[in-house]
XYZ file of C-alpha atoms in Angstrom:
691
model
C -3.034 -9.030 -1.556
C -4.597 -6.876 -4.235
C -2.836 -3.551 -4.618
C -4.706 -0.400 -5.645
C -4.345 1.063 -9.130
C -2.508 4.039 -7.585
C 0.343 1.859 -6.279
C 3.527 1.681 -8.345
C 4.071 -1.838 -6.964
C 0.913 -2.988 -8.782
C 2.433 -1.904 -12.074
C 5.749 -3.735 -11.933
C 7.864 -1.177 -10.086
C 10.026 -1.625 -6.993
C 11.367 1.346 -5.047
C 15.124 1.141 -4.483
C 17.358 3.375 -2.357
C 21.141 3.851 -2.409
C 22.219 5.454 0.862
C 25.267 7.144 2.298
C 25.458 8.010 5.990
C 27.741 9.880 8.381
C 29.502 7.211 10.404
C 31.642 6.959 13.501
C 34.972 5.209 13.108
C 35.097 1.771 14.769
C 31.724 2.229 16.550
C 29.296 -0.425 15.228
C 26.576 0.476 17.746
C 26.483 4.132 16.709
C 26.573 3.229 13.031
C 23.730 0.739 13.466
C 21.674 3.567 14.977
C 22.323 5.705 11.887
C 21.433 2.850 9.536
C 18.198 2.259 11.438
C 17.241 5.926 11.334
C 17.619 5.914 7.558
C 15.845 2.571 7.218
C 12.840 3.847 9.168
C 12.641 6.951 6.988
C 12.893 4.846 3.838
C 10.256 2.433 5.123
C 7.849 5.345 5.458
C 8.631 6.247 1.839
C 7.716 2.786 0.571
C 11.257 1.635 -0.260
C 11.683 -2.072 -1.017
C 15.491 -2.350 -0.985
C 18.033 -0.045 0.680
C 21.773 -0.473 0.146
C 24.373 1.183 2.388
C 28.148 1.652 1.903
C 30.916 -0.904 2.257
C 31.901 -1.671 5.858
C 29.460 1.015 7.042
C 29.059 -0.641 10.459
C 32.725 -0.004 11.278
C 33.997 2.411 8.681
C 36.042 1.334 5.668
C 39.112 3.296 6.718
C 39.901 1.825 10.140
C 42.723 -0.378 8.819
C 44.225 -2.686 11.495
C 41.333 -1.889 13.863
C 39.371 -4.282 11.657
C 41.124 -7.140 13.463
C 40.299 -6.005 16.987
C 37.872 -8.316 18.782
C 36.125 -5.405 20.465
C 35.208 -4.025 17.050
C 34.289 -7.405 15.563
C 32.173 -8.346 18.594
C 30.451 -4.986 18.240
C 29.654 -5.774 14.601
C 27.926 -9.006 15.589
C 25.874 -7.214 18.216
C 24.995 -4.466 15.732
C 23.784 -6.986 13.163
C 21.674 -8.784 15.754
C 20.150 -5.447 16.700
C 19.445 -4.518 13.087
C 17.765 -7.867 12.493
C 15.565 -7.442 15.571
C 14.653 -3.823 14.746
C 13.859 -4.635 11.094
C 10.813 -6.723 11.939
C 8.358 -3.899 11.272
C 10.305 -2.191 8.473
C 9.521 -2.557 4.780
C 12.972 -2.415 3.120
C 15.422 -5.209 2.570
C 18.393 -3.599 4.363
C 21.851 -4.317 2.927
C 24.786 -3.129 5.050
C 28.546 -3.554 4.893
C 30.413 -5.287 7.721
C 33.595 -7.263 8.480
C 32.692 -10.790 9.606
C 34.707 -13.713 10.912
C 34.181 -17.044 9.193
C 36.292 -20.077 9.934
C 39.922 -18.984 9.767
C 39.548 -15.632 8.014
C 37.922 -12.228 8.011
C 35.596 -11.313 5.114
C 34.378 -7.970 3.788
C 30.634 -8.613 3.561
C 27.271 -7.403 2.355
C 24.775 -8.343 5.062
C 21.164 -8.739 3.885
C 18.397 -8.241 6.461
C 14.615 -8.186 6.189
C 11.698 -8.205 8.631
C 13.487 -9.827 11.535
C 15.573 -12.269 9.522
C 19.188 -12.452 8.411
C 18.545 -13.498 4.807
C 22.156 -14.016 3.806
C 25.723 -12.705 3.726
C 27.655 -12.078 0.488
C 31.460 -11.720 0.830
C 33.482 -9.460 -1.455
C 35.067 -11.527 -4.208
C 37.892 -9.278 -5.422
C 40.152 -7.427 -2.993
C 42.133 -4.416 -4.244
C 45.725 -4.379 -3.076
C 47.245 -1.585 -5.159
C 47.883 2.141 -4.753
C 45.951 3.305 -1.675
C 44.250 -0.071 -1.163
C 45.574 -2.730 1.200
C 42.615 -5.068 1.727
C 44.435 -8.394 1.510
C 46.223 -7.432 4.748
C 42.903 -7.970 6.560
C 40.460 -9.880 4.370
C 40.182 -13.128 2.438
C 38.642 -13.127 -1.054
C 35.128 -14.516 -0.979
C 34.959 -15.897 -4.495
C 35.636 -19.453 -3.302
C 32.927 -19.487 -0.615
C 30.189 -21.034 -2.780
C 27.468 -22.969 -0.981
C 28.601 -21.975 2.526
C 26.655 -20.957 5.646
C 27.763 -18.528 8.357
C 26.952 -17.960 12.009
C 26.659 -14.371 13.177
C 26.139 -14.459 16.933
C 22.893 -16.341 17.442
C 21.952 -16.107 13.788
C 22.695 -18.461 10.929
C 22.377 -17.670 7.216
C 23.608 -18.669 3.752
C 27.083 -17.309 2.996
C 28.769 -16.848 -0.358
C 28.932 -14.762 -3.536
C 26.329 -17.101 -5.054
C 23.233 -15.659 -3.373
C 20.133 -14.182 -4.985
C 17.304 -12.738 -2.915
C 13.917 -13.102 -4.605
C 10.644 -11.550 -3.517
C 7.660 -13.886 -3.595
C 5.092 -11.088 -3.789
C 6.795 -8.533 -6.081
C 7.276 -10.405 -9.376
C 10.680 -9.814 -10.912
C 12.366 -8.380 -7.819
C 15.551 -10.469 -7.562
C 18.431 -8.837 -5.675
C 22.176 -9.460 -5.806
C 24.848 -7.685 -3.778
C 28.501 -7.188 -4.650
C 31.097 -5.057 -2.921
C 33.045 -2.148 -4.442
C 35.979 -3.619 -6.403
C 33.758 -6.448 -7.646
C 32.360 -4.158 -10.357
C 35.825 -2.942 -11.463
C 36.976 -6.355 -12.725
C 36.437 -7.541 -16.340
C 33.639 -9.965 -15.409
C 31.897 -8.734 -12.237
C 29.959 -11.176 -10.057
C 26.830 -9.170 -10.881
C 27.144 -10.191 -14.540
C 26.742 -13.838 -13.635
C 23.997 -12.926 -11.167
C 22.061 -11.114 -13.882
C 22.323 -14.136 -16.160
C 20.943 -16.203 -13.279
C 17.946 -13.872 -12.940
C 18.985 -10.943 -10.735
C 17.263 -7.698 -11.750
C 18.421 -5.344 -8.983
C 22.200 -5.282 -8.569
C 23.621 -3.584 -5.496
C 27.112 -2.255 -4.881
C 28.280 -1.432 -1.371
C 31.314 0.763 -1.944
C 34.085 2.392 0.091
C 35.932 4.021 -2.801
C 37.912 7.039 -1.631
C 37.585 9.975 -3.987
C 40.221 11.358 -6.326
C 39.823 13.656 -9.300
C 37.705 12.011 -12.040
C 36.947 8.840 -10.049
C 33.282 9.821 -9.719
C 32.948 9.800 -13.519
C 34.635 6.397 -13.663
C 32.139 5.012 -11.150
C 29.213 6.402 -13.131
C 30.544 4.906 -16.338
C 30.916 1.519 -14.683
C 27.451 1.567 -13.117
C 25.799 2.786 -16.300
C 27.610 0.208 -18.403
C 26.859 -2.629 -15.994
C 23.168 -1.747 -15.839
C 22.997 -1.565 -19.635
C 24.993 -4.715 -20.321
C 23.132 -6.711 -17.652
C 19.680 -5.277 -18.490
C 19.289 -4.568 -14.799
C 19.056 -1.867 -12.189
C 22.351 -0.974 -10.542
C 22.320 0.831 -7.199
C 25.629 2.169 -5.910
C 26.355 3.584 -2.441
C 29.790 4.970 -1.510
C 31.261 5.898 1.867
C 31.262 9.555 2.856
C 31.206 11.558 6.076
C 33.087 10.238 9.068
C 35.620 8.066 7.273
C 39.238 8.719 8.221
C 41.069 11.260 6.087
C 44.546 10.120 7.112
C 45.643 9.810 3.496
C 42.461 9.901 1.363
C 39.092 11.619 1.251
C 35.494 10.492 0.621
C 32.558 11.881 -1.322
C 29.518 9.721 -0.454
C 28.410 9.249 -4.064
C 25.125 7.395 -4.570
C 23.277 6.629 -7.795
C 20.748 4.291 -9.366
C 20.827 3.252 -13.028
C 18.351 1.120 -14.940
C 19.276 -0.312 -18.320
C 21.770 2.518 -18.852
C 19.357 5.263 -17.710
C 20.269 7.350 -14.665
C 17.204 7.342 -12.405
C 18.568 9.283 -9.448
C 21.768 10.439 -7.787
C 22.721 12.555 -4.788
C 25.114 15.447 -4.501
C 28.617 14.452 -3.467
C 30.446 15.509 -0.275
C 27.195 15.692 1.707
C 26.915 17.005 5.252
C 24.458 14.340 6.424
C 22.648 11.196 5.309
C 21.612 11.160 1.662
C 19.475 8.729 -0.344
C 19.085 8.194 -4.060
C 15.568 6.810 -4.452
C 13.958 5.495 -7.636
C 11.191 3.183 -8.772
C 12.839 0.508 -10.885
C 10.717 -0.830 -13.745
C 10.979 -4.581 -13.356
C 8.639 -5.138 -16.307
C 10.956 -3.193 -18.595
C 13.930 -5.295 -17.552
C 12.015 -8.528 -18.017
C 10.732 -7.467 -21.425
C 14.181 -6.399 -22.608
C 15.669 -9.717 -21.579
C 12.927 -11.625 -23.397
C 13.465 -9.606 -26.564
C 17.249 -9.739 -26.472
C 17.637 -13.469 -26.780
C 21.427 -13.246 -26.784
C 21.203 -12.247 -23.115
C 20.110 -15.742 -22.124
C 22.301 -17.307 -24.790
C 25.234 -15.891 -22.819
C 24.003 -17.803 -19.767
C 24.061 -21.035 -21.752
C 27.810 -20.728 -22.236
C 28.562 -19.749 -18.632
C 26.032 -21.717 -16.586
C 26.193 -19.510 -13.486
C 25.244 -21.295 -10.278
C 23.345 -19.359 -7.618
C 21.288 -20.159 -4.570
C 18.001 -18.301 -4.179
C 16.767 -17.008 -0.837
C 13.084 -16.099 -0.865
C 11.354 -13.392 1.132
C 7.998 -11.628 1.194
C 8.175 -7.865 0.898
C 4.501 -7.129 1.676
C 4.441 -3.836 -0.261
C 2.185 -1.052 0.997
C -1.408 -1.144 -0.273
C -1.515 2.623 -0.631
C -0.952 5.275 -3.284
C 2.783 5.549 -3.827
C 3.237 8.037 -6.642
C 6.132 7.348 -8.975
C 9.777 8.133 -8.171
C 11.610 8.102 -11.501
C 12.166 10.347 -14.534
C 9.181 10.083 -16.871
C 8.737 12.012 -20.109
C 5.338 13.284 -21.170
C 6.624 12.795 -24.688
C 8.687 9.587 -24.606
C 9.974 10.195 -28.128
C 11.018 13.763 -27.208
C 13.689 14.142 -24.476
C 13.286 16.974 -21.971
C 17.036 17.572 -21.857
C 17.994 20.216 -24.476
C 21.317 18.584 -25.396
C 19.771 15.139 -25.741
C 16.881 16.512 -27.803
C 19.272 18.364 -30.125
C 21.287 15.180 -30.637
C 18.124 13.138 -31.270
C 16.952 15.676 -33.866
C 20.388 15.703 -35.531
C 20.401 11.919 -35.763
C 16.765 11.609 -36.876
C 17.171 14.195 -39.635
C 20.421 12.761 -40.932
C 19.146 9.163 -40.796
C 16.326 10.276 -43.076
C 18.636 12.261 -45.345
C 21.221 9.489 -45.719
C 18.497 6.886 -46.283
C 16.975 8.942 -49.081
C 20.370 9.658 -50.655
C 21.273 5.971 -50.765
C 17.959 5.054 -52.366
C 18.097 7.826 -54.985
C 21.707 7.127 -55.925
C 21.024 3.389 -56.157
C 18.260 3.852 -58.741
C 19.851 6.430 -61.017
C 19.278 9.776 -59.303
C 15.614 10.371 -60.173
C 13.904 13.654 -59.443
C 12.129 13.576 -56.086
C 8.371 14.076 -56.448
C 6.393 15.195 -53.405
C 2.911 16.396 -52.625
C 3.024 19.345 -50.233
C -0.006 20.244 -48.158
C 1.348 22.868 -45.809
C 1.176 20.359 -42.943
C 3.893 19.067 -40.651
C 4.700 15.803 -42.405
C 5.075 17.034 -45.986
C 6.967 20.089 -44.737
C 9.461 17.909 -42.912
C 9.833 15.534 -45.858
C 10.559 18.521 -48.120
C 13.321 19.654 -45.754
C 14.823 16.152 -45.848
C 14.756 16.139 -49.640
C 16.368 19.594 -49.839
C 19.220 18.514 -47.571
C 19.712 15.294 -49.559
C 19.891 17.228 -52.829
C 22.456 19.613 -51.334
C 24.630 16.745 -50.173
C 24.457 15.084 -53.573
C 25.382 18.342 -55.298
C 22.112 18.449 -57.207
C 19.981 21.565 -57.826
C 16.940 21.990 -55.634
C 14.982 22.916 -58.730
C 14.991 19.171 -59.485
C 12.610 18.743 -56.546
C 9.146 18.497 -58.104
C 6.661 19.679 -55.500
C 2.924 19.742 -56.130
C 0.104 21.171 -54.115
C -3.236 19.601 -54.988
C -6.137 21.498 -53.407
C -9.349 19.579 -52.886
C -12.798 20.391 -51.577
C -11.545 21.325 -48.101
C -8.075 22.744 -48.691
C -7.666 26.008 -46.801
C -6.011 29.033 -48.323
C -3.703 29.111 -45.290
C -2.198 25.656 -45.809
C -2.127 26.016 -49.592
C -0.236 29.305 -49.383
C 2.154 27.803 -46.818
C 2.868 24.871 -49.141
C 3.595 27.116 -52.106
C 5.636 29.628 -50.114
C 7.745 26.915 -48.492
C 8.514 25.163 -51.772
C 9.429 28.471 -53.381
C 11.688 29.576 -50.533
C 13.362 26.145 -50.423
C 14.067 26.452 -54.138
C 11.934 23.542 -55.306
C 9.849 23.579 -58.449
C 6.215 24.008 -57.414
C 3.013 23.508 -59.364
C -0.657 23.562 -58.374
C -3.010 20.871 -59.652
C -6.660 21.333 -58.688
C -8.059 17.849 -58.136
C -11.659 18.979 -57.700
C -12.736 18.536 -61.343
C -11.328 15.006 -61.484
C -12.778 14.177 -58.070
C -16.197 15.485 -59.108
C -16.098 13.388 -62.266
C -15.214 10.271 -60.318
C -17.941 10.933 -57.765
C -20.414 11.382 -60.611
C -19.331 8.159 -62.297
C -19.791 6.107 -59.132
C -23.100 7.781 -58.334
C -22.025 9.475 -55.121
C -24.649 11.911 -53.740
C -22.065 14.721 -53.362
C -21.982 14.980 -57.156
C -25.696 15.815 -57.017
C -25.099 18.629 -54.561
C -25.786 16.729 -51.331
C -23.320 17.507 -48.474
C -22.309 13.851 -47.967
C -18.730 13.817 -46.709
C -18.254 10.124 -46.057
C -15.171 7.914 -46.348
C -15.695 7.557 -50.093
C -15.724 11.333 -50.475
C -12.479 11.597 -48.517
C -10.677 8.749 -50.237
C -11.527 9.848 -53.752
C -9.449 12.942 -53.036
C -6.613 11.047 -51.331
C -6.492 8.523 -54.160
C -6.402 11.111 -56.900
C -3.504 12.942 -55.290
C -1.495 9.740 -55.266
C -2.483 8.923 -58.856
C -1.220 12.295 -59.994
C 2.066 11.987 -58.066
C 2.919 8.554 -59.458
C 2.060 9.538 -63.027
C 4.037 12.763 -62.641
C 6.973 10.668 -61.437
C 6.601 8.466 -64.548
C 6.462 11.495 -66.798
C 9.446 13.294 -65.272
C 11.814 10.467 -64.457
C 11.036 10.834 -60.770
C 10.312 8.925 -57.556
C 7.488 9.693 -55.140
C 8.651 10.578 -51.635
C 6.238 9.473 -48.916
C 5.330 11.761 -46.051
C 3.331 9.615 -43.600
C 4.857 9.310 -40.111
C 5.205 6.575 -37.490
C 2.194 7.780 -35.474
C -0.127 7.622 -38.479
C 1.100 4.120 -39.271
C 0.359 3.070 -35.688
C -3.215 4.331 -35.941
C -3.802 3.324 -39.542
C -4.514 6.987 -40.325
C -3.887 6.651 -44.054
C -5.867 5.565 -47.089
C -4.828 2.052 -48.074
C -2.773 1.891 -51.244
C -2.914 5.608 -51.922
C -2.647 8.908 -50.065
C -0.091 9.012 -47.296
C 0.124 5.231 -47.321
C 1.940 4.738 -50.605
C 5.140 6.068 -52.176
C 8.409 4.904 -53.683
C 10.309 5.689 -50.479
C 8.821 6.832 -47.147
C 11.306 9.123 -45.407
C 9.038 9.868 -42.404
C 7.916 6.313 -41.643
C 10.196 6.011 -38.618
C 9.524 9.421 -37.037
C 6.624 9.906 -34.585
C 4.337 12.911 -34.920
C 5.397 14.430 -31.596
C 9.048 14.447 -32.644
C 8.623 15.868 -36.159
C 7.818 19.386 -34.980
C 10.981 19.411 -32.858
C 13.104 18.232 -35.773
C 11.683 21.083 -37.848
C 12.528 23.523 -35.040
C 16.008 22.054 -34.913
C 16.445 22.496 -38.669
C 15.395 26.139 -38.306
C 17.924 26.624 -35.514
C 20.747 24.880 -37.378
C 21.232 27.544 -40.049
C 24.925 27.465 -40.906
C 25.716 24.470 -38.656
C 27.281 21.319 -40.027
C 24.870 18.413 -40.387
C 21.668 20.389 -40.213
C 21.733 23.409 -42.491
C 19.289 23.554 -45.345
C 20.300 27.136 -46.219
C 16.970 28.553 -45.099
C 16.042 32.138 -45.864
C 14.305 34.337 -43.337
C 11.081 33.832 -45.330
C 11.480 30.049 -45.209
C 11.901 30.125 -41.443
C 8.791 32.299 -41.198
C 6.763 29.823 -43.240
C 8.068 26.895 -41.192
C 6.920 28.601 -38.013
C 3.484 29.097 -39.575
C 3.337 25.374 -40.340
C 4.271 24.557 -36.757
C 1.443 26.795 -35.535
C -1.221 25.148 -37.750
C -3.641 22.578 -36.316
C -3.159 19.050 -37.665
C -5.873 18.259 -40.252
C -6.316 15.940 -43.254
C -8.352 18.716 -44.958
C -10.646 16.276 -46.730
C -13.984 17.527 -45.349
C -15.151 21.137 -45.834
C -15.537 23.421 -42.831
C -18.803 23.178 -40.941
C -21.291 25.946 -40.318
C -19.111 27.203 -37.477
C -16.243 27.620 -39.938
C -14.098 25.066 -38.120
C -11.929 22.849 -40.292
C -11.744 19.094 -39.891
C -9.356 18.250 -37.039
C -7.458 14.981 -36.938
C -7.093 15.043 -33.156
C -10.807 15.719 -32.648
C -11.543 12.541 -34.576
C -8.937 10.065 -33.355
C -7.540 11.720 -30.240
C -4.413 13.642 -29.246
C -1.138 12.492 -30.738
C 0.522 13.249 -27.387
C -1.396 10.359 -25.771
C -1.219 8.100 -28.827
C 2.556 8.482 -29.087
C 2.805 7.822 -25.349
C 0.939 4.513 -25.774
C 2.855 3.649 -28.945
C 6.222 4.038 -27.229
C 5.389 1.773 -24.293
C 3.698 -0.879 -26.446
C 6.222 -0.938 -29.274
C 9.333 -0.668 -27.109
C 8.348 -2.659 -24.028
C 5.086 -4.502 -24.718
C 3.615 -3.470 -21.382
C 0.012 -3.986 -20.323
C -2.540 -1.210 -20.971
C -3.301 -0.582 -17.282
C 0.348 0.286 -16.724
C 0.287 2.642 -19.711
C -2.733 4.363 -18.162
C -0.923 4.634 -14.811
C 2.212 6.070 -16.427
C 0.202 8.476 -18.582
C -1.676 9.765 -15.550
C 1.587 10.270 -13.667
C 2.995 12.140 -16.661
C -0.013 14.227 -17.702
C -2.165 14.926 -14.637
C -0.473 18.230 -13.784
C 0.784 20.586 -16.488
C 2.869 22.473 -13.937
C 4.760 19.409 -12.688
C 7.877 17.998 -14.266
C 9.812 19.087 -17.321
C 8.540 19.960 -20.793
C 10.549 19.680 -24.003
C 12.717 22.712 -24.787
C 10.860 25.429 -26.664
C 7.400 24.249 -25.598
C 5.427 27.491 -24.952
C 4.076 27.952 -21.425
C 0.648 28.946 -22.720
C 0.335 25.710 -24.720
C 0.976 23.361 -21.808
C -1.949 21.147 -20.952
C -3.020 18.193 -18.814
C -5.103 15.038 -19.195
C -7.115 13.347 -16.451
C -7.479 9.581 -16.109
C -10.915 9.308 -17.810
C -9.549 11.135 -20.873
C -6.413 8.994 -20.904
C -8.448 5.777 -20.753
C -10.869 6.970 -23.463
C -8.146 7.610 -26.016
C -6.067 4.612 -24.934
C -8.987 2.388 -25.905
C -9.106 4.086 -29.296
C -5.390 3.463 -29.734
C -5.617 -0.195 -28.705
C -8.534 -0.856 -31.034
C -6.890 0.823 -34.012
C -3.377 -0.492 -33.365
C -4.177 -4.148 -32.674
C -7.514 -4.723 -34.411
C -7.450 -2.446 -37.458
C -4.244 -0.897 -38.766
C -1.935 -3.872 -39.276
C -3.130 -4.627 -42.807
C -1.908 -1.171 -43.793
C 1.422 -1.587 -42.024
C 1.951 -4.960 -43.714
C 2.066 -3.199 -47.092
C 4.069 -0.046 -46.426
C 6.972 1.026 -48.668
C 10.603 1.093 -47.614
C 11.778 3.768 -45.198
C 14.515 4.080 -42.578
C 14.112 3.121 -38.944
C 14.757 6.188 -36.789
C 13.614 5.681 -33.191
C 15.262 3.139 -30.863
C 11.729 2.334 -29.700
C 11.239 0.613 -33.040
C 9.690 0.882 -36.452
C 6.428 -0.518 -37.807
C 7.824 -2.023 -40.979
C 6.942 -5.709 -41.392
C 10.532 -6.138 -42.585
C 11.915 -4.446 -39.486
C 10.781 -4.408 -35.886
C 7.068 -5.188 -35.996
C 5.462 -8.338 -37.365
C 1.824 -9.022 -36.553
C -1.239 -10.642 -38.144
C -3.355 -8.293 -40.250
C -6.513 -10.047 -39.007
C -5.768 -9.636 -35.295
C -7.964 -8.203 -32.563
C -7.616 -6.018 -29.443
C -9.695 -8.144 -27.046
C -6.925 -9.120 -24.607
C -5.639 -5.557 -24.282
C -9.078 -3.994 -23.821
C -10.077 -6.683 -21.314
C -6.956 -6.093 -19.234
C -7.648 -2.357 -19.119
C -11.308 -2.883 -18.214
C -10.394 -5.303 -15.429
C -7.911 -2.855 -13.918
C -10.268 0.135 -14.187
C -13.799 -1.299 -14.086
C -15.312 2.144 -13.555
C -14.287 2.960 -17.131
C -15.070 -0.461 -18.586
C -16.566 -0.592 -22.048
C -20.012 -2.106 -22.483
C -19.620 -4.986 -24.899
């Protein structure tokens, strides 16, 4: 079945739910009714897998009532009813129940889907300490490999060695473990992940005590990160006996260490954490992290696979997960502040190490009044402070050309002066005119020809001056070009922003730089961030932040409007969005378009980064997203690699990766974008390019 572009299931997602319900002690029929009510609601919401708490068909806290035949017979009848009622429901339903098998009773996860009992997974590790007393009633299930079980008139595989794999949702492979199983040093889910499980479920009883909720979150987060998997956890809540303990009904879903959703604790009714798990991301991470599968080679986990067909809905589903408009810029203020602190200090420490290793040269930098050179100057100033060197040793130069505005020039000079750097102005226009004359360019004869030669003569001369000034003054040229420009190839090869002795910004994307500058402004007097900024310096920095991004290589037109980078190559917001998902996860372009539309279609929906002005918030529709995505794909895969293959040293900053050929990204300089553009055209033929 072909799913529509608007369906999250088409793009490698699977909707997972972790559920807690109010239950009735020792009443399997009533509890089955509650499970079914939730399952029907979740089916309407497009949920693929729904996990419920441990022993939720009887209650975890019924103690010796677990061994009463009336209760155990009721469990069998409840399971048969759930199986029958599930025939027209979408989710794989995973419920907790005590089941008899041979000579013992087992604490089980019962897996049901569309009228079939798919399998039963017994709890492997039984707590028998403090408030727990499970070995009084249950047998450990860790030795039940390869077994089958009868449940009334039903028969199914039984054991801790079961994986449940969807045949029509690629990458959806489910494993269930029960409560204590995740608290042991090597949980069953670890072996299951090595065997291919991507969605790990935990049916939990877990009475609540002070701080236990944080322990559970730490375990689930760690297990999802270590196993490169989703981890869905559902704890018992309302209705459990409070003889000697209490219950909080905690539910949560993690994916690769990221919290996707959680519910409030101590609820007064049924609650569901619901999230769309990115199966592509998990698969890509496992492919990249080869040691993940190497670990399997030393353990050789054995699992049986039970297949099922989910038959996901062929309708628009939306997307149920946190999604940043700016993937390099967290929406959470504390996380953003920490990212800015780390980014800035990675750059500072990288520059310090390089300068100290080569004899403490004077840093030489060209300042334009733009974001990148401004940020690089702040990094240099902080490095000089930490090395105990005078800022006057910073040799800053502004080199106005044919299109330099008075605004940016004055910002460059004012910033350098307020920082305490030495600043000089070198007018490159005479030298540029002479070069244009010597090569016979029509601009030298007065014709308004502003072609690539005209632009690059200016960019090249600026670099020539900086390197010769470094030679003359015992200096090193500090590069200013950022990660986003390297992705697009927005630099003049061998000169301009492309070349330096050390490139401090090479690992920082354009959309993050402005936030790091804001953070530096806000860190006055704080350890790790202060650059001892004056009020005037902060004023100039704000002016830089408010200035439109421009290379300033082409004079203003008749309308007085200066050359705009984003008018020419597209918005950095969308380019950084595509860069993140391609560099970090290698996902297909149609999925990037889907995610970008979900993120950008409504400026009033979702969170924006801290400090982002309300009046500057904007939206992009799908045609605009696709237009600029094609530009990105063409430039990234078919054009810019030859420039990236020859970039100078610079520190990696973002966990998404760097574009250094010595670091994260190695690619042929003579590549092409055909496969990526074809995939996008096939998914969205209404926007297909005519080739």
